[in-house]
């Protein structure tokens, strides 16, 4: 009986990471039913989700010459 209980606990703890990782996803459904996945291009995201309500342009600063 003790061996069966020990085996059950070992099996339960060994399978926990498998179940935990199955919930992690790299995609989501949009309100209109489109699917957006990790790695999609901007064009694919706009086709699936539609145009954004707001756009923000992020650019890196460019330094010309030495800063004194």
CSV table of N, CA and C in Angstrom, one decimal:
chain,number,residue,atom,x,y,z
A,1,UNK,N,0.8,-1.2,0.0
A,1,UNK,CA,0.0,0.0,0.0
A,1,UNK,C,0.9,1.3,0.0
A,2,UNK,N,1.9,1.2,0.8
A,2,UNK,CA,2.8,2.4,0.9
A,2,UNK,C,3.5,2.6,-0.5
A,3,UNK,N,3.9,1.5,-1.1
A,3,UNK,CA,4.5,1.7,-2.4
A,3,UNK,C,3.6,2.3,-3.4
A,4,UNK,N,2.3,1.9,-3.4
A,4,UNK,CA,1.4,2.5,-4.3
A,4,UNK,C,1.2,4.0,-4.1
A,5,UNK,N,1.1,4.4,-2.8
A,5,UNK,CA,0.9,5.8,-2.5
A,5,UNK,C,2.2,6.6,-2.9
A,6,UNK,N,3.4,6.0,-2.6
A,6,UNK,CA,4.6,6.7,-3.0
A,6,UNK,C,4.7,6.8,-4.5
A,7,UNK,N,4.3,5.8,-5.3
A,7,UNK,CA,4.3,5.8,-6.7
A,7,UNK,C,3.3,6.9,-7.2
A,8,UNK,N,2.2,7.0,-6.6
A,8,UNK,CA,1.2,8.0,-7.0
A,8,UNK,C,1.8,9.4,-6.8
A,9,UNK,N,2.4,9.7,-5.7
A,9,UNK,CA,3.0,11.0,-5.4
A,9,UNK,C,4.1,11.3,-6.4
A,10,UNK,N,5.0,10.3,-6.7
A,10,UNK,CA,6.0,10.5,-7.6
A,10,UNK,C,5.5,10.8,-9.0
A,11,UNK,N,4.5,10.1,-9.4
A,11,UNK,CA,3.8,10.3,-10.7
A,11,UNK,C,3.2,11.7,-10.8
A,12,UNK,N,2.5,12.1,-9.7
A,12,UNK,CA,1.9,13.4,-9.6
A,12,UNK,C,2.9,14.5,-9.7
A,13,UNK,N,4.0,14.5,-9.0
A,13,UNK,CA,5.0,15.5,-9.0
A,13,UNK,C,5.7,15.6,-10.3
A,14,UNK,N,6.0,14.4,-10.9
A,14,UNK,CA,6.7,14.3,-12.2
A,14,UNK,C,5.9,14.9,-13.3
A,15,UNK,N,4.5,14.8,-13.3
A,15,UNK,CA,3.7,15.2,-14.4
A,15,UNK,C,3.3,16.7,-14.2
A,16,UNK,N,3.5,17.3,-13.1
A,16,UNK,CA,3.2,18.7,-12.9
A,16,UNK,C,3.8,19.7,-13.9
A,17,UNK,N,5.1,19.6,-14.2
A,17,UNK,CA,5.6,20.5,-15.2
A,17,UNK,C,5.0,20.4,-16.6
A,18,UNK,N,4.6,19.2,-16.9
A,18,UNK,CA,4.0,18.9,-18.2
A,18,UNK,C,2.7,19.7,-18.3
A,19,UNK,N,1.9,19.6,-17.3
A,19,UNK,CA,0.6,20.3,-17.3
A,19,UNK,C,0.8,21.9,-17.1
A,20,UNK,N,1.8,22.3,-16.4
A,20,UNK,CA,2.1,23.7,-16.3
A,20,UNK,C,2.5,24.4,-17.6
A,21,UNK,N,3.3,23.7,-18.4
A,21,UNK,CA,3.8,24.3,-19.6
A,21,UNK,C,2.7,24.2,-20.7
A,22,UNK,N,1.7,23.4,-20.5
A,22,UNK,CA,0.7,23.3,-21.6
A,22,UNK,C,-0.2,24.5,-21.6
A,23,UNK,N,-0.2,25.3,-20.5
A,23,UNK,CA,-1.1,26.5,-20.4
A,23,UNK,C,-0.4,27.7,-21.1
A,24,UNK,N,0.9,27.7,-21.3
A,24,UNK,CA,1.6,28.8,-21.9
A,24,UNK,C,1.4,28.8,-23.4
A,25,UNK,N,1.1,29.9,-23.9
A,25,UNK,CA,0.8,30.0,-25.4
A,25,UNK,C,1.4,31.2,-26.0
A,26,UNK,N,1.6,31.2,-27.2
A,26,UNK,CA,2.2,32.3,-27.9
A,26,UNK,C,1.2,32.9,-28.9
A,27,UNK,N,-0.1,32.7,-28.7
A,27,UNK,CA,-1.1,33.2,-29.6
A,27,UNK,C,-2.3,33.6,-28.8
A,28,UNK,N,-3.2,34.4,-29.5
A,28,UNK,CA,-4.5,34.7,-28.9
A,28,UNK,C,-5.5,35.0,-30.0
A,29,UNK,N,-6.8,34.9,-29.6
A,29,UNK,CA,-7.9,35.1,-30.5
A,29,UNK,C,-8.3,36.6,-30.4
A,30,UNK,N,-8.6,37.2,-31.5
A,30,UNK,CA,-9.2,38.6,-31.4
A,30,UNK,C,-10.7,38.5,-31.3
A,31,UNK,N,-11.3,39.7,-31.0
A,31,UNK,CA,-12.7,39.7,-30.8
A,31,UNK,C,-13.5,39.3,-32.1
A,32,UNK,N,-12.9,39.5,-33.3
A,32,UNK,CA,-13.5,39.1,-34.5
A,32,UNK,C,-13.3,37.6,-34.9
A,33,UNK,N,-12.5,36.9,-34.1
A,33,UNK,CA,-12.2,35.5,-34.3
A,33,UNK,C,-10.9,35.2,-35.0
A,34,UNK,N,-10.1,36.3,-35.3
A,34,UNK,CA,-8.8,36.1,-35.9
A,34,UNK,C,-7.8,35.5,-34.9
A,35,UNK,N,-6.7,34.9,-35.4
A,35,UNK,CA,-5.7,34.4,-34.6
A,35,UNK,C,-4.4,35.1,-34.8
A,36,UNK,N,-3.8,35.7,-33.7
A,36,UNK,CA,-2.6,36.4,-33.7
A,36,UNK,C,-1.6,35.5,-33.0
A,37,UNK,N,-0.5,35.1,-33.7
A,37,UNK,CA,0.5,34.2,-33.1
A,37,UNK,C,1.9,35.0,-33.0
A,38,UNK,N,2.7,34.5,-32.1
A,38,UNK,CA,4.0,35.0,-31.9
A,38,UNK,C,4.8,34.8,-33.1
A,39,UNK,N,5.5,35.8,-33.6
A,39,UNK,CA,6.2,35.8,-34.8
A,39,UNK,C,5.5,36.3,-36.1
A,40,UNK,N,4.2,36.6,-35.9
A,40,UNK,CA,3.5,37.2,-37.0
A,40,UNK,C,4.1,38.5,-37.4
A,41,UNK,N,4.0,38.9,-38.7
A,41,UNK,CA,4.5,40.2,-39.1
A,41,UNK,C,3.4,41.2,-38.8
A,42,UNK,N,3.7,42.5,-38.9
A,42,UNK,CA,2.7,43.5,-38.6
A,42,UNK,C,1.5,43.5,-39.6
A,43,UNK,N,1.8,43.1,-40.8
A,43,UNK,CA,0.7,43.0,-41.8
A,43,UNK,C,-0.2,41.9,-41.4
A,44,UNK,N,0.3,40.7,-41.0
A,44,UNK,CA,-0.5,39.6,-40.6
A,44,UNK,C,-1.4,39.9,-39.3
A,45,UNK,N,-0.8,40.7,-38.4
A,45,UNK,CA,-1.5,41.1,-37.2
A,45,UNK,C,-2.7,42.0,-37.6
A,46,UNK,N,-2.4,43.0,-38.4
A,46,UNK,CA,-3.4,43.9,-38.9
A,46,UNK,C,-4.5,43.2,-39.6
A,47,UNK,N,-4.2,42.2,-40.4
A,47,UNK,CA,-5.2,41.4,-41.1
A,47,UNK,C,-6.1,40.6,-40.2
A,48,UNK,N,-5.5,40.1,-39.1
A,48,UNK,CA,-6.2,39.2,-38.2
A,48,UNK,C,-7.0,40.1,-37.2
A,49,UNK,N,-6.4,41.2,-36.6
A,49,UNK,CA,-7.0,41.9,-35.6
A,49,UNK,C,-7.6,43.2,-36.0
A,50,UNK,N,-7.3,43.7,-37.2
A,50,UNK,CA,-7.8,45.0,-37.7
A,50,UNK,C,-6.8,46.1,-37.3
A,51,UNK,N,-7.2,47.3,-37.8
A,51,UNK,CA,-6.3,48.5,-37.6
A,51,UNK,C,-6.3,48.8,-36.1
A,52,UNK,N,-5.2,49.3,-35.6
A,52,UNK,CA,-5.1,49.7,-34.2
A,52,UNK,C,-5.9,51.0,-33.9
A,53,UNK,N,-6.3,51.1,-32.7
A,53,UNK,CA,-7.0,52.4,-32.3
A,53,UNK,C,-6.0,53.5,-32.2
A,54,UNK,N,-4.7,53.2,-31.9
A,54,UNK,CA,-3.7,54.2,-31.7
A,54,UNK,C,-2.4,53.6,-32.1
A,55,UNK,N,-1.5,54.5,-32.7
A,55,UNK,CA,-0.2,54.0,-33.1
A,55,UNK,C,0.9,54.9,-32.4
A,56,UNK,N,2.0,54.3,-32.1
A,56,UNK,CA,3.1,55.0,-31.4
A,56,UNK,C,4.3,54.6,-32.1
A,57,UNK,N,5.1,55.5,-32.6
A,57,UNK,CA,6.4,55.3,-33.3
A,57,UNK,C,7.5,55.3,-32.3
A,58,UNK,N,8.3,54.3,-32.2
A,58,UNK,CA,9.4,54.2,-31.3
A,58,UNK,C,10.6,54.1,-32.2
A,59,UNK,N,11.6,55.1,-32.0
A,59,UNK,CA,12.8,55.1,-32.7
A,59,UNK,C,14.0,55.3,-31.8
A,60,UNK,N,15.1,54.8,-32.2
A,60,UNK,CA,16.3,55.0,-31.5
A,60,UNK,C,16.9,56.4,-31.8
A,61,UNK,N,17.5,57.0,-30.8
A,61,UNK,CA,18.1,58.3,-31.0
A,61,UNK,C,19.4,58.1,-31.7
A,62,UNK,N,19.7,59.1,-32.5
A,62,UNK,CA,21.0,59.1,-33.3
A,62,UNK,C,21.8,60.2,-32.8
A,63,UNK,N,23.1,59.9,-32.4
A,63,UNK,CA,24.0,60.9,-31.9
A,63,UNK,C,25.0,61.2,-33.0
A,64,UNK,N,25.1,62.5,-33.3
A,64,UNK,CA,26.1,62.9,-34.4
A,64,UNK,C,27.2,63.7,-33.7
A,65,UNK,N,28.4,63.2,-33.8
A,65,UNK,CA,29.5,63.9,-33.2
A,65,UNK,C,29.7,63.5,-31.7
A,66,UNK,N,30.7,64.1,-31.1
A,66,UNK,CA,31.0,63.8,-29.7
A,66,UNK,C,30.1,64.6,-28.7
A,67,UNK,N,29.8,64.0,-27.7
A,67,UNK,CA,29.0,64.8,-26.6
A,67,UNK,C,30.0,65.3,-25.6
A,68,UNK,N,30.0,66.6,-25.4
A,68,UNK,CA,31.0,67.2,-24.5
A,68,UNK,C,30.3,67.5,-23.2
